[in-house]
Structure formats: structure tokens, C-alpha cells
Amino acid sequence: MLTVDFTRFPLAAGDRVLDLGCGAGRHAFECYRRGAQVVALDRNGEEIREVAKWFAAMKEAGEAPEGATATAMEGDALNLPFPDDSFDVVIISEVMEHIPDDKGVLAEMVRVLRPGGRIAVTVPRYGPEKICWTLSDAYHEVEGGHIRIYKADQLLARIREAGLKPYGTHHAHALHSPYWWLKCAFGVDNDKALPVRAYHKLLVWDIMKKPLATRVAEQLLNPVVGKSFVAYATKPHLPKAEA
């Protein structure tokens, strides 16, 4: 399940991609399939080891084209172990809401992104996320949990302050908002509640089968209750004199 829309965020074979806070690796895997040179970085060593296993399995199965590369590594988003201008593309998906120093993270992403490079940032959308916070303290008051809710204009302002130029936005995963509302209402750790189990089965069926009806429904509902807000931006080229 991808949050970044690669029809709006073009990726070319050979692009150097950093998936920052990659988690289970969903965007890193898609970039690898598209022929990129991918670095998947996360502070969670257990998840990184799993991502590395999947990269190896994809290579063995021939899922990535010739020339594509993939590396999984532990690292700190506030102190990235890369030189300036190392990447053509940076993706940070559902991460910034966890990090106290979000300005510092954006500064590091801008530093390692080459001039003219592209960045995709996704965060939980304000409205659906606010409902989750209202229904359940346990949803966000946990170690490593969500510490803020972004409004769209606030996130875009952060992006501009970091020196990036936004060029597009959209919402995603409308069908997932009701699932999390149910989880919050019945207990975040309570997976046995009938409404939660039933809706989870629907989501799994939708992800596996991708029926036209739910695809159309989600496209129609995304502007209203999409769970994620997605922003795309570029790093401007330096003026010639400054460069």
C-alpha cells in the first residue's frame, strides 16, 4: 500500500533514492522495482534487518531491473551519514509526526538532496487524525507515538522554510480512516472487537484484490476523509553566482 503517488512523483531508473524512516520498506521496495539506487534508512534495527531480507529476496526473484541497487541501514534522521547532495529523491512517509525536531529533519533532508532533486513528505491528515486523538489517548500517548498533528498549510510552511518549493499535494487512504476510528473507539490494542475485525478483513480484501468499486470509492473519498496528506517539493538550483 503506497502513500506516495509515483504518477505525480516521477522516478527514473538510476535515481539515487533515500527512503528516510522507511519502516517496513513499502516505498523503498517500489523504488527498487522501478530501477532506482535505493537506501532505506530507519532507527529501528529489527525493521531494517527485515527490509534487507526482502531486498535480497527481490533480487533473487528478479523483481528489480539490472542496475538497480538496494541498501538497508540503521541511522539517525537528524544526523544522516551522507555527504551533501547525495540523492536525487528523498521520501519521508508517516515519520515527521513522531519527531520533536521536525525542522532539523527537514534541514538534513535538504542537505543530502541535490539541487533540482525531489522530495515527498506524507503525514497523517489533520481531520481524521484529530478524531483518533479525541477517541483515544492510547492512540498517541505512547513511546514513539504521534506528538503533533499537522494542518496542510503548517506542513507546507515548514517545507518552504526549509528552502524547498512545493509543487503538488493530495490526500490518500480514505478507506483506512474509519478503520482507525474503530480501533480508537474499541481500544487501540483490541483487535477482537467484531467491527474492527470485519473492517480489517475488508481492507485486506481491498489491498489484495484491488476491485474497481473500492478504487473509485477511495478516489472520491480521499479529498474528504483521506487518512494521509501528501506533499511534493523540489530543491531549487542555486543562482549561478552563488553556486
JSON list of C-alpha atoms in Angstrom, two decimals, residues 12-237:
[
{"chain": "A", "resi": 12, "resn": "ALA", "atom": "CA", "xyz": [13.69, 7.40, -13.27]},
{"chain": "A", "resi": 13, "resn": "ALA", "atom": "CA", "xyz": [15.84, 4.28, -13.42]},
{"chain": "A", "resi": 14, "resn": "GLY", "atom": "CA", "xyz": [19.18, 5.04, -11.79]},
{"chain": "A", "resi": 15, "resn": "ASP", "atom": "CA", "xyz": [17.82, 7.76, -9.49]},
{"chain": "A", "resi": 16, "resn": "ARG", "atom": "CA", "xyz": [19.52, 7.80, -6.10]},
{"chain": "A", "resi": 17, "resn": "VAL", "atom": "CA", "xyz": [16.70, 7.48, -3.56]},
{"chain": "A", "resi": 18, "resn": "LEU", "atom": "CA", "xyz": [16.66, 7.84, 0.22]},
{"chain": "A", "resi": 19, "resn": "ASP", "atom": "CA", "xyz": [13.62, 6.37, 1.97]},
{"chain": "A", "resi": 20, "resn": "LEU", "atom": "CA", "xyz": [14.01, 8.07, 5.34]},
{"chain": "A", "resi": 21, "resn": "GLY", "atom": "CA", "xyz": [12.27, 6.34, 8.23]},
{"chain": "A", "resi": 22, "resn": "CYS", "atom": "CA", "xyz": [11.47, 3.51, 5.84]},
{"chain": "A", "resi": 23, "resn": "GLY", "atom": "CA", "xyz": [9.68, 1.33, 8.40]},
{"chain": "A", "resi": 24, "resn": "ALA", "atom": "CA", "xyz": [8.70, -1.96, 6.75]},
{"chain": "A", "resi": 25, "resn": "GLY", "atom": "CA", "xyz": [10.06, -0.68, 3.41]},
{"chain": "A", "resi": 26, "resn": "ARG", "atom": "CA", "xyz": [6.98, -0.31, 1.22]},
{"chain": "A", "resi": 27, "resn": "HIS", "atom": "CA", "xyz": [8.21, 2.76, -0.69]},
{"chain": "A", "resi": 28, "resn": "ALA", "atom": "CA", "xyz": [11.80, 1.51, -0.82]},
{"chain": "A", "resi": 29, "resn": "PHE", "atom": "CA", "xyz": [10.62, -1.73, -2.45]},
{"chain": "A", "resi": 30, "resn": "GLU", "atom": "CA", "xyz": [8.63, 0.16, -5.08]},
{"chain": "A", "resi": 31, "resn": "CYS", "atom": "CA", "xyz": [11.61, 2.39, -5.91]},
{"chain": "A", "resi": 32, "resn": "TYR", "atom": "CA", "xyz": [13.83, -0.69, -6.23]},
{"chain": "A", "resi": 33, "resn": "ARG", "atom": "CA", "xyz": [11.32, -2.27, -8.62]},
{"chain": "A", "resi": 34, "resn": "ARG", "atom": "CA", "xyz": [11.47, 0.91, -10.70]},
{"chain": "A", "resi": 35, "resn": "GLY", "atom": "CA", "xyz": [15.24, 0.63, -11.12]},
{"chain": "A", "resi": 36, "resn": "ALA", "atom": "CA", "xyz": [16.44, 3.15, -8.55]},
{"chain": "A", "resi": 37, "resn": "GLN", "atom": "CA", "xyz": [19.55, 3.04, -6.39]},
{"chain": "A", "resi": 38, "resn": "VAL", "atom": "CA", "xyz": [17.81, 2.87, -3.04]},
{"chain": "A", "resi": 39, "resn": "VAL", "atom": "CA", "xyz": [18.94, 3.47, 0.51]},
{"chain": "A", "resi": 40, "resn": "ALA", "atom": "CA", "xyz": [16.32, 2.52, 3.10]},
{"chain": "A", "resi": 41, "resn": "LEU", "atom": "CA", "xyz": [17.18, 4.06, 6.48]},
{"chain": "A", "resi": 42, "resn": "ASP", "atom": "CA", "xyz": [15.45, 3.67, 9.84]},
{"chain": "A", "resi": 43, "resn": "ARG", "atom": "CA", "xyz": [16.42, 3.82, 13.51]},
{"chain": "A", "resi": 44, "resn": "ASN", "atom": "CA", "xyz": [14.65, 0.50, 14.17]},
{"chain": "A", "resi": 45, "resn": "GLY", "atom": "CA", "xyz": [17.26, -2.22, 13.68]},
{"chain": "A", "resi": 46, "resn": "GLU", "atom": "CA", "xyz": [14.73, -5.05, 13.65]},
{"chain": "A", "resi": 47, "resn": "GLU", "atom": "CA", "xyz": [12.76, -3.49, 10.81]},
{"chain": "A", "resi": 48, "resn": "ILE", "atom": "CA", "xyz": [15.94, -2.73, 8.88]},
{"chain": "A", "resi": 49, "resn": "ARG", "atom": "CA", "xyz": [17.00, -6.36, 9.07]},
{"chain": "A", "resi": 50, "resn": "GLU", "atom": "CA", "xyz": [13.63, -7.41, 7.65]},
{"chain": "A", "resi": 51, "resn": "VAL", "atom": "CA", "xyz": [13.90, -4.84, 4.86]},
{"chain": "A", "resi": 52, "resn": "ALA", "atom": "CA", "xyz": [17.37, -6.16, 3.99]},
{"chain": "A", "resi": 53, "resn": "LYS", "atom": "CA", "xyz": [15.95, -9.70, 3.76]},
{"chain": "A", "resi": 54, "resn": "TRP", "atom": "CA", "xyz": [13.22, -8.53, 1.41]},
{"chain": "A", "resi": 55, "resn": "PHE", "atom": "CA", "xyz": [15.72, -6.66, -0.76]},
{"chain": "A", "resi": 56, "resn": "ALA", "atom": "CA", "xyz": [17.73, -9.87, -1.07]},
{"chain": "A", "resi": 57, "resn": "ALA", "atom": "CA", "xyz": [14.61, -11.87, -1.89]},
{"chain": "A", "resi": 58, "resn": "MET", "atom": "CA", "xyz": [13.57, -9.36, -4.55]},
{"chain": "A", "resi": 59, "resn": "LYS", "atom": "CA", "xyz": [17.00, -9.53, -6.15]},
{"chain": "A", "resi": 60, "resn": "GLU", "atom": "CA", "xyz": [16.90, -13.34, -6.12]},
{"chain": "A", "resi": 61, "resn": "ALA", "atom": "CA", "xyz": [13.43, -13.33, -7.70]},
{"chain": "A", "resi": 62, "resn": "GLY", "atom": "CA", "xyz": [14.48, -10.87, -10.42]},
{"chain": "A", "resi": 63, "resn": "GLU", "atom": "CA", "xyz": [11.95, -8.24, -9.31]},
{"chain": "A", "resi": 64, "resn": "ALA", "atom": "CA", "xyz": [14.38, -5.35, -9.79]},
{"chain": "A", "resi": 65, "resn": "PRO", "atom": "CA", "xyz": [15.84, -4.40, -13.18]},
{"chain": "A", "resi": 66, "resn": "GLU", "atom": "CA", "xyz": [19.53, -4.56, -13.98]},
{"chain": "A", "resi": 67, "resn": "GLY", "atom": "CA", "xyz": [21.43, -1.65, -12.49]},
{"chain": "A", "resi": 68, "resn": "ALA", "atom": "CA", "xyz": [19.08, -1.18, -9.55]},
{"chain": "A", "resi": 69, "resn": "THR", "atom": "CA", "xyz": [20.67, -1.35, -6.11]},
{"chain": "A", "resi": 70, "resn": "ALA", "atom": "CA", "xyz": [19.23, -1.51, -2.60]},
{"chain": "A", "resi": 71, "resn": "THR", "atom": "CA", "xyz": [20.80, -0.97, 0.82]},
{"chain": "A", "resi": 72, "resn": "ALA", "atom": "CA", "xyz": [19.09, -1.12, 4.21]},
{"chain": "A", "resi": 73, "resn": "MET", "atom": "CA", "xyz": [20.80, 0.61, 7.12]},
{"chain": "A", "resi": 74, "resn": "GLU", "atom": "CA", "xyz": [20.21, 1.94, 10.61]},
{"chain": "A", "resi": 75, "resn": "GLY", "atom": "CA", "xyz": [20.60, 5.65, 11.06]},
{"chain": "A", "resi": 76, "resn": "ASP", "atom": "CA", "xyz": [19.52, 8.88, 12.73]},
{"chain": "A", "resi": 77, "resn": "ALA", "atom": "CA", "xyz": [17.27, 11.19, 10.71]},
{"chain": "A", "resi": 78, "resn": "LEU", "atom": "CA", "xyz": [18.81, 14.20, 12.47]},
{"chain": "A", "resi": 79, "resn": "ASN", "atom": "CA", "xyz": [22.37, 13.17, 11.60]},
{"chain": "A", "resi": 80, "resn": "LEU", "atom": "CA", "xyz": [22.33, 11.46, 8.22]},
{"chain": "A", "resi": 81, "resn": "PRO", "atom": "CA", "xyz": [25.59, 9.66, 7.33]},
{"chain": "A", "resi": 82, "resn": "PHE", "atom": "CA", "xyz": [25.72, 11.02, 3.77]},
{"chain": "A", "resi": 83, "resn": "PRO", "atom": "CA", "xyz": [27.55, 13.90, 2.05]},
{"chain": "A", "resi": 84, "resn": "ASP", "atom": "CA", "xyz": [25.71, 16.96, 0.77]},
{"chain": "A", "resi": 85, "resn": "ASP", "atom": "CA", "xyz": [23.76, 16.49, -2.48]},
{"chain": "A", "resi": 86, "resn": "SER", "atom": "CA", "xyz": [23.88, 12.67, -2.27]},
{"chain": "A", "resi": 87, "resn": "PHE", "atom": "CA", "xyz": [20.36, 11.89, -3.53]},
{"chain": "A", "resi": 88, "resn": "ASP", "atom": "CA", "xyz": [18.08, 12.74, -6.43]},
{"chain": "A", "resi": 89, "resn": "VAL", "atom": "CA", "xyz": [14.97, 11.80, -4.45]},
{"chain": "A", "resi": 90, "resn": "VAL", "atom": "CA", "xyz": [14.07, 11.72, -0.75]},
{"chain": "A", "resi": 91, "resn": "ILE", "atom": "CA", "xyz": [10.89, 10.14, 0.64]},
{"chain": "A", "resi": 92, "resn": "ILE", "atom": "CA", "xyz": [9.76, 10.56, 4.24]},
{"chain": "A", "resi": 93, "resn": "SER", "atom": "CA", "xyz": [6.41, 8.89, 4.83]},
{"chain": "A", "resi": 94, "resn": "GLU", "atom": "CA", "xyz": [4.46, 8.99, 8.12]},
{"chain": "A", "resi": 95, "resn": "VAL", "atom": "CA", "xyz": [7.58, 9.92, 10.09]},
{"chain": "A", "resi": 96, "resn": "MET", "atom": "CA", "xyz": [7.66, 13.64, 10.85]},
{"chain": "A", "resi": 97, "resn": "GLU", "atom": "CA", "xyz": [4.69, 13.47, 13.24]},
{"chain": "A", "resi": 98, "resn": "HIS", "atom": "CA", "xyz": [6.90, 11.31, 15.52]},
{"chain": "A", "resi": 99, "resn": "ILE", "atom": "CA", "xyz": [9.95, 13.60, 15.68]},
{"chain": "A", "resi": 100, "resn": "PRO", "atom": "CA", "xyz": [10.20, 16.59, 18.05]},
{"chain": "A", "resi": 101, "resn": "ASP", "atom": "CA", "xyz": [12.73, 18.44, 15.86]},
{"chain": "A", "resi": 102, "resn": "ASP", "atom": "CA", "xyz": [10.87, 18.32, 12.56]},
{"chain": "A", "resi": 103, "resn": "LYS", "atom": "CA", "xyz": [12.74, 21.41, 11.31]},
{"chain": "A", "resi": 104, "resn": "GLY", "atom": "CA", "xyz": [16.02, 19.60, 11.92]},
{"chain": "A", "resi": 105, "resn": "VAL", "atom": "CA", "xyz": [14.85, 16.58, 9.94]},
{"chain": "A", "resi": 106, "resn": "LEU", "atom": "CA", "xyz": [13.81, 18.76, 7.02]},
{"chain": "A", "resi": 107, "resn": "ALA", "atom": "CA", "xyz": [17.18, 20.55, 7.13]},
{"chain": "A", "resi": 108, "resn": "GLU", "atom": "CA", "xyz": [19.02, 17.22, 6.92]},
{"chain": "A", "resi": 109, "resn": "MET", "atom": "CA", "xyz": [16.84, 16.07, 4.00]},
{"chain": "A", "resi": 110, "resn": "VAL", "atom": "CA", "xyz": [17.52, 19.31, 2.14]},
{"chain": "A", "resi": 111, "resn": "ARG", "atom": "CA", "xyz": [21.25, 18.95, 2.81]},
{"chain": "A", "resi": 112, "resn": "VAL", "atom": "CA", "xyz": [21.51, 15.47, 1.27]},
{"chain": "A", "resi": 113, "resn": "LEU", "atom": "CA", "xyz": [19.16, 16.26, -1.64]},
{"chain": "A", "resi": 114, "resn": "ARG", "atom": "CA", "xyz": [20.86, 17.57, -4.77]},
{"chain": "A", "resi": 115, "resn": "PRO", "atom": "CA", "xyz": [19.71, 20.89, -6.28]},
{"chain": "A", "resi": 116, "resn": "GLY", "atom": "CA", "xyz": [16.84, 20.10, -8.63]},
{"chain": "A", "resi": 117, "resn": "GLY", "atom": "CA", "xyz": [16.03, 16.95, -6.64]},
{"chain": "A", "resi": 118, "resn": "ARG", "atom": "CA", "xyz": [12.55, 15.98, -5.46]},
{"chain": "A", "resi": 119, "resn": "ILE", "atom": "CA", "xyz": [11.13, 15.23, -2.05]},
{"chain": "A", "resi": 120, "resn": "ALA", "atom": "CA", "xyz": [7.88, 13.57, -0.95]},
{"chain": "A", "resi": 121, "resn": "VAL", "atom": "CA", "xyz": [6.54, 14.14, 2.56]},
{"chain": "A", "resi": 122, "resn": "THR", "atom": "CA", "xyz": [3.48, 12.34, 3.95]},
{"chain": "A", "resi": 123, "resn": "VAL", "atom": "CA", "xyz": [1.86, 12.83, 7.36]},
{"chain": "A", "resi": 124, "resn": "PRO", "atom": "CA", "xyz": [-1.49, 11.94, 8.93]},
{"chain": "A", "resi": 125, "resn": "ARG", "atom": "CA", "xyz": [-4.15, 14.40, 7.81]},
{"chain": "A", "resi": 126, "resn": "TYR", "atom": "CA", "xyz": [-5.45, 16.84, 10.41]},
{"chain": "A", "resi": 127, "resn": "GLY", "atom": "CA", "xyz": [-9.18, 15.96, 10.41]},
{"chain": "A", "resi": 128, "resn": "PRO", "atom": "CA", "xyz": [-9.06, 12.14, 10.56]},
{"chain": "A", "resi": 129, "resn": "GLU", "atom": "CA", "xyz": [-6.09, 12.28, 12.95]},
{"chain": "A", "resi": 130, "resn": "LYS", "atom": "CA", "xyz": [-7.86, 14.72, 15.28]},
{"chain": "A", "resi": 131, "resn": "ILE", "atom": "CA", "xyz": [-10.77, 12.27, 15.54]},
{"chain": "A", "resi": 132, "resn": "CYS", "atom": "CA", "xyz": [-8.35, 9.49, 16.54]},
{"chain": "A", "resi": 133, "resn": "TRP", "atom": "CA", "xyz": [-6.79, 11.69, 19.23]},
{"chain": "A", "resi": 134, "resn": "THR", "atom": "CA", "xyz": [-10.26, 12.61, 20.54]},
{"chain": "A", "resi": 135, "resn": "LEU", "atom": "CA", "xyz": [-11.43, 8.99, 20.70]},
{"chain": "A", "resi": 136, "resn": "SER", "atom": "CA", "xyz": [-8.31, 7.55, 22.33]},
{"chain": "A", "resi": 137, "resn": "ASP", "atom": "CA", "xyz": [-5.39, 8.83, 24.39]},
{"chain": "A", "resi": 138, "resn": "ALA", "atom": "CA", "xyz": [-3.68, 5.47, 23.92]},
{"chain": "A", "resi": 139, "resn": "TYR", "atom": "CA", "xyz": [-3.55, 6.09, 20.16]},
{"chain": "A", "resi": 140, "resn": "HIS", "atom": "CA", "xyz": [-0.91, 8.78, 20.52]},
{"chain": "A", "resi": 141, "resn": "GLU", "atom": "CA", "xyz": [0.28, 8.87, 24.15]},
{"chain": "A", "resi": 142, "resn": "VAL", "atom": "CA", "xyz": [2.78, 6.06, 23.74]},
{"chain": "A", "resi": 143, "resn": "GLU", "atom": "CA", "xyz": [6.56, 5.98, 23.45]},
{"chain": "A", "resi": 144, "resn": "GLY", "atom": "CA", "xyz": [7.50, 6.87, 19.88]},
{"chain": "A", "resi": 145, "resn": "GLY", "atom": "CA", "xyz": [3.91, 7.85, 19.10]},
{"chain": "A", "resi": 146, "resn": "HIS", "atom": "CA", "xyz": [2.49, 10.86, 17.31]},
{"chain": "A", "resi": 147, "resn": "ILE", "atom": "CA", "xyz": [3.44, 14.10, 19.06]},
{"chain": "A", "resi": 148, "resn": "ARG", "atom": "CA", "xyz": [1.74, 16.57, 16.72]},
{"chain": "A", "resi": 149, "resn": "ILE", "atom": "CA", "xyz": [-0.99, 16.88, 14.11]},
{"chain": "A", "resi": 150, "resn": "TYR", "atom": "CA", "xyz": [-0.13, 18.92, 11.03]},
{"chain": "A", "resi": 151, "resn": "LYS", "atom": "CA", "xyz": [-2.55, 21.13, 9.22]},
{"chain": "A", "resi": 152, "resn": "ALA", "atom": "CA", "xyz": [-1.77, 21.21, 5.49]},
{"chain": "A", "resi": 153, "resn": "ASP", "atom": "CA", "xyz": [-0.70, 24.86, 5.50]},
{"chain": "A", "resi": 154, "resn": "GLN", "atom": "CA", "xyz": [1.56, 24.27, 8.51]},
{"chain": "A", "resi": 155, "resn": "LEU", "atom": "CA", "xyz": [3.42, 21.44, 6.81]},
{"chain": "A", "resi": 156, "resn": "LEU", "atom": "CA", "xyz": [3.77, 23.39, 3.57]},
{"chain": "A", "resi": 157, "resn": "ALA", "atom": "CA", "xyz": [5.11, 26.36, 5.53]},
{"chain": "A", "resi": 158, "resn": "ARG", "atom": "CA", "xyz": [7.71, 24.09, 7.16]},
{"chain": "A", "resi": 159, "resn": "ILE", "atom": "CA", "xyz": [8.70, 22.79, 3.73]},
{"chain": "A", "resi": 160, "resn": "ARG", "atom": "CA", "xyz": [9.10, 26.30, 2.32]},
{"chain": "A", "resi": 161, "resn": "GLU", "atom": "CA", "xyz": [11.06, 27.47, 5.39]},
{"chain": "A", "resi": 162, "resn": "ALA", "atom": "CA", "xyz": [13.50, 24.61, 4.74]},
{"chain": "A", "resi": 163, "resn": "GLY", "atom": "CA", "xyz": [14.24, 26.05, 1.29]},
{"chain": "A", "resi": 164, "resn": "LEU", "atom": "CA", "xyz": [12.08, 23.69, -0.77]},
{"chain": "A", "resi": 165, "resn": "LYS", "atom": "CA", "xyz": [9.48, 24.62, -3.38]},
{"chain": "A", "resi": 166, "resn": "PRO", "atom": "CA", "xyz": [6.20, 22.66, -3.09]},
{"chain": "A", "resi": 167, "resn": "TYR", "atom": "CA", "xyz": [4.61, 21.73, -6.41]},
{"chain": "A", "resi": 168, "resn": "GLY", "atom": "CA", "xyz": [1.72, 19.42, -5.55]},
{"chain": "A", "resi": 169, "resn": "THR", "atom": "CA", "xyz": [-0.41, 17.89, -2.80]},
{"chain": "A", "resi": 170, "resn": "HIS", "atom": "CA", "xyz": [-3.14, 15.28, -2.40]},
{"chain": "A", "resi": 171, "resn": "HIS", "atom": "CA", "xyz": [-4.78, 13.01, 0.17]},
{"chain": "A", "resi": 172, "resn": "ALA", "atom": "CA", "xyz": [-4.62, 9.21, 0.38]},
{"chain": "A", "resi": 173, "resn": "HIS", "atom": "CA", "xyz": [-6.10, 6.15, 2.10]},
{"chain": "A", "resi": 174, "resn": "ALA", "atom": "CA", "xyz": [-9.65, 7.33, 2.76]},
{"chain": "A", "resi": 175, "resn": "LEU", "atom": "CA", "xyz": [-10.78, 3.74, 3.37]},
{"chain": "A", "resi": 176, "resn": "HIS", "atom": "CA", "xyz": [-8.31, 3.46, 6.25]},
{"chain": "A", "resi": 177, "resn": "SER", "atom": "CA", "xyz": [-9.70, 6.37, 8.27]},
{"chain": "A", "resi": 178, "resn": "PRO", "atom": "CA", "xyz": [-12.80, 4.50, 9.50]},
{"chain": "A", "resi": 179, "resn": "TYR", "atom": "CA", "xyz": [-10.64, 1.54, 10.48]},
{"chain": "A", "resi": 180, "resn": "TRP", "atom": "CA", "xyz": [-8.54, 3.69, 12.81]},
{"chain": "A", "resi": 181, "resn": "TRP", "atom": "CA", "xyz": [-11.63, 5.38, 14.21]},
{"chain": "A", "resi": 182, "resn": "LEU", "atom": "CA", "xyz": [-12.99, 1.95, 15.09]},
{"chain": "A", "resi": 183, "resn": "LYS", "atom": "CA", "xyz": [-9.66, 0.94, 16.60]},
{"chain": "A", "resi": 184, "resn": "CYS", "atom": "CA", "xyz": [-9.64, 4.05, 18.76]},
{"chain": "A", "resi": 185, "resn": "ALA", "atom": "CA", "xyz": [-13.28, 3.63, 19.78]},
{"chain": "A", "resi": 186, "resn": "PHE", "atom": "CA", "xyz": [-12.97, -0.06, 20.78]},
{"chain": "A", "resi": 187, "resn": "GLY", "atom": "CA", "xyz": [-9.39, 0.09, 22.09]},
{"chain": "A", "resi": 188, "resn": "VAL", "atom": "CA", "xyz": [-6.21, 0.51, 20.09]},
{"chain": "A", "resi": 189, "resn": "ASP", "atom": "CA", "xyz": [-4.93, -2.90, 21.21]},
{"chain": "A", "resi": 190, "resn": "ASN", "atom": "CA", "xyz": [-8.30, -4.62, 20.93]},
{"chain": "A", "resi": 191, "resn": "ASP", "atom": "CA", "xyz": [-8.24, -6.50, 17.62]},
{"chain": "A", "resi": 192, "resn": "LYS", "atom": "CA", "xyz": [-11.02, -8.88, 18.67]},
{"chain": "A", "resi": 193, "resn": "ALA", "atom": "CA", "xyz": [-13.90, -6.40, 18.52]},
{"chain": "A", "resi": 194, "resn": "LEU", "atom": "CA", "xyz": [-16.24, -7.52, 15.75]},
{"chain": "A", "resi": 195, "resn": "PRO", "atom": "CA", "xyz": [-16.41, -4.15, 13.89]},
{"chain": "A", "resi": 196, "resn": "VAL", "atom": "CA", "xyz": [-12.60, -3.91, 13.93]},
{"chain": "A", "resi": 197, "resn": "ARG", "atom": "CA", "xyz": [-12.13, -7.48, 12.68]},
{"chain": "A", "resi": 198, "resn": "ALA", "atom": "CA", "xyz": [-14.77, -7.06, 9.97]},
{"chain": "A", "resi": 199, "resn": "TYR", "atom": "CA", "xyz": [-13.32, -3.82, 8.68]},
{"chain": "A", "resi": 200, "resn": "HIS", "atom": "CA", "xyz": [-9.81, -5.24, 8.73]},
{"chain": "A", "resi": 201, "resn": "LYS", "atom": "CA", "xyz": [-10.98, -8.10, 6.51]},
{"chain": "A", "resi": 202, "resn": "LEU", "atom": "CA", "xyz": [-12.43, -5.55, 4.10]},
{"chain": "A", "resi": 203, "resn": "LEU", "atom": "CA", "xyz": [-9.12, -3.67, 3.92]},
{"chain": "A", "resi": 204, "resn": "VAL", "atom": "CA", "xyz": [-7.11, -6.85, 3.34]},
{"chain": "A", "resi": 205, "resn": "TRP", "atom": "CA", "xyz": [-9.54, -7.90, 0.59]},
{"chain": "A", "resi": 206, "resn": "ASP", "atom": "CA", "xyz": [-9.28, -4.46, -0.99]},
{"chain": "A", "resi": 207, "resn": "ILE", "atom": "CA", "xyz": [-5.46, -4.48, -0.92]},
{"chain": "A", "resi": 208, "resn": "MET", "atom": "CA", "xyz": [-5.23, -7.98, -2.36]},
{"chain": "A", "resi": 209, "resn": "LYS", "atom": "CA", "xyz": [-7.99, -7.79, -4.99]},
{"chain": "A", "resi": 210, "resn": "LYS", "atom": "CA", "xyz": [-7.97, -4.07, -5.87]},
{"chain": "A", "resi": 211, "resn": "PRO", "atom": "CA", "xyz": [-11.59, -4.09, -7.07]},
{"chain": "A", "resi": 212, "resn": "LEU", "atom": "CA", "xyz": [-12.73, -1.19, -9.23]},
{"chain": "A", "resi": 213, "resn": "ALA", "atom": "CA", "xyz": [-15.57, -0.28, -6.86]},
{"chain": "A", "resi": 214, "resn": "THR", "atom": "CA", "xyz": [-13.33, 0.40, -3.88]},
{"chain": "A", "resi": 215, "resn": "ARG", "atom": "CA", "xyz": [-10.69, 2.12, -6.03]},
{"chain": "A", "resi": 216, "resn": "VAL", "atom": "CA", "xyz": [-13.31, 4.56, -7.30]},
{"chain": "A", "resi": 217, "resn": "ALA", "atom": "CA", "xyz": [-14.80, 5.00, -3.84]},
{"chain": "A", "resi": 218, "resn": "GLU", "atom": "CA", "xyz": [-11.42, 5.83, -2.34]},
{"chain": "A", "resi": 219, "resn": "GLN", "atom": "CA", "xyz": [-10.63, 8.35, -5.07]},
{"chain": "A", "resi": 220, "resn": "LEU", "atom": "CA", "xyz": [-13.94, 10.09, -4.38]},
{"chain": "A", "resi": 221, "resn": "LEU", "atom": "CA", "xyz": [-13.49, 10.00, -0.60]},
{"chain": "A", "resi": 222, "resn": "ASN", "atom": "CA", "xyz": [-9.80, 10.95, -0.42]},
{"chain": "A", "resi": 223, "resn": "PRO", "atom": "CA", "xyz": [-10.44, 14.72, -0.61]},
{"chain": "A", "resi": 224, "resn": "VAL", "atom": "CA", "xyz": [-12.92, 14.38, 2.26]},
{"chain": "A", "resi": 225, "resn": "VAL", "atom": "CA", "xyz": [-11.51, 11.80, 4.71]},
{"chain": "A", "resi": 226, "resn": "GLY", "atom": "CA", "xyz": [-8.16, 10.71, 3.26]},
{"chain": "A", "resi": 227, "resn": "LYS", "atom": "CA", "xyz": [-6.02, 9.46, 6.17]},
{"chain": "A", "resi": 228, "resn": "SER", "atom": "CA", "xyz": [-2.76, 10.91, 4.83]},
{"chain": "A", "resi": 229, "resn": "PHE", "atom": "CA", "xyz": [-1.73, 14.30, 3.47]},
{"chain": "A", "resi": 230, "resn": "VAL", "atom": "CA", "xyz": [0.99, 14.10, 0.82]},
{"chain": "A", "resi": 231, "resn": "ALA", "atom": "CA", "xyz": [3.18, 16.99, -0.34]},
{"chain": "A", "resi": 232, "resn": "TYR", "atom": "CA", "xyz": [5.75, 17.06, -3.16]},
{"chain": "A", "resi": 233, "resn": "ALA", "atom": "CA", "xyz": [8.53, 19.63, -3.47]},
{"chain": "A", "resi": 234, "resn": "THR", "atom": "CA", "xyz": [11.78, 20.36, -5.29]},
{"chain": "A", "resi": 235, "resn": "LYS", "atom": "CA", "xyz": [15.08, 21.79, -4.11]},
{"chain": "A", "resi": 236, "resn": "PRO", "atom": "CA", "xyz": [15.79, 24.86, -6.23]},
{"chain": "A", "resi": 237, "resn": "HIS", "atom": "CA", "xyz": [19.05, 25.20, -8.13]}
]
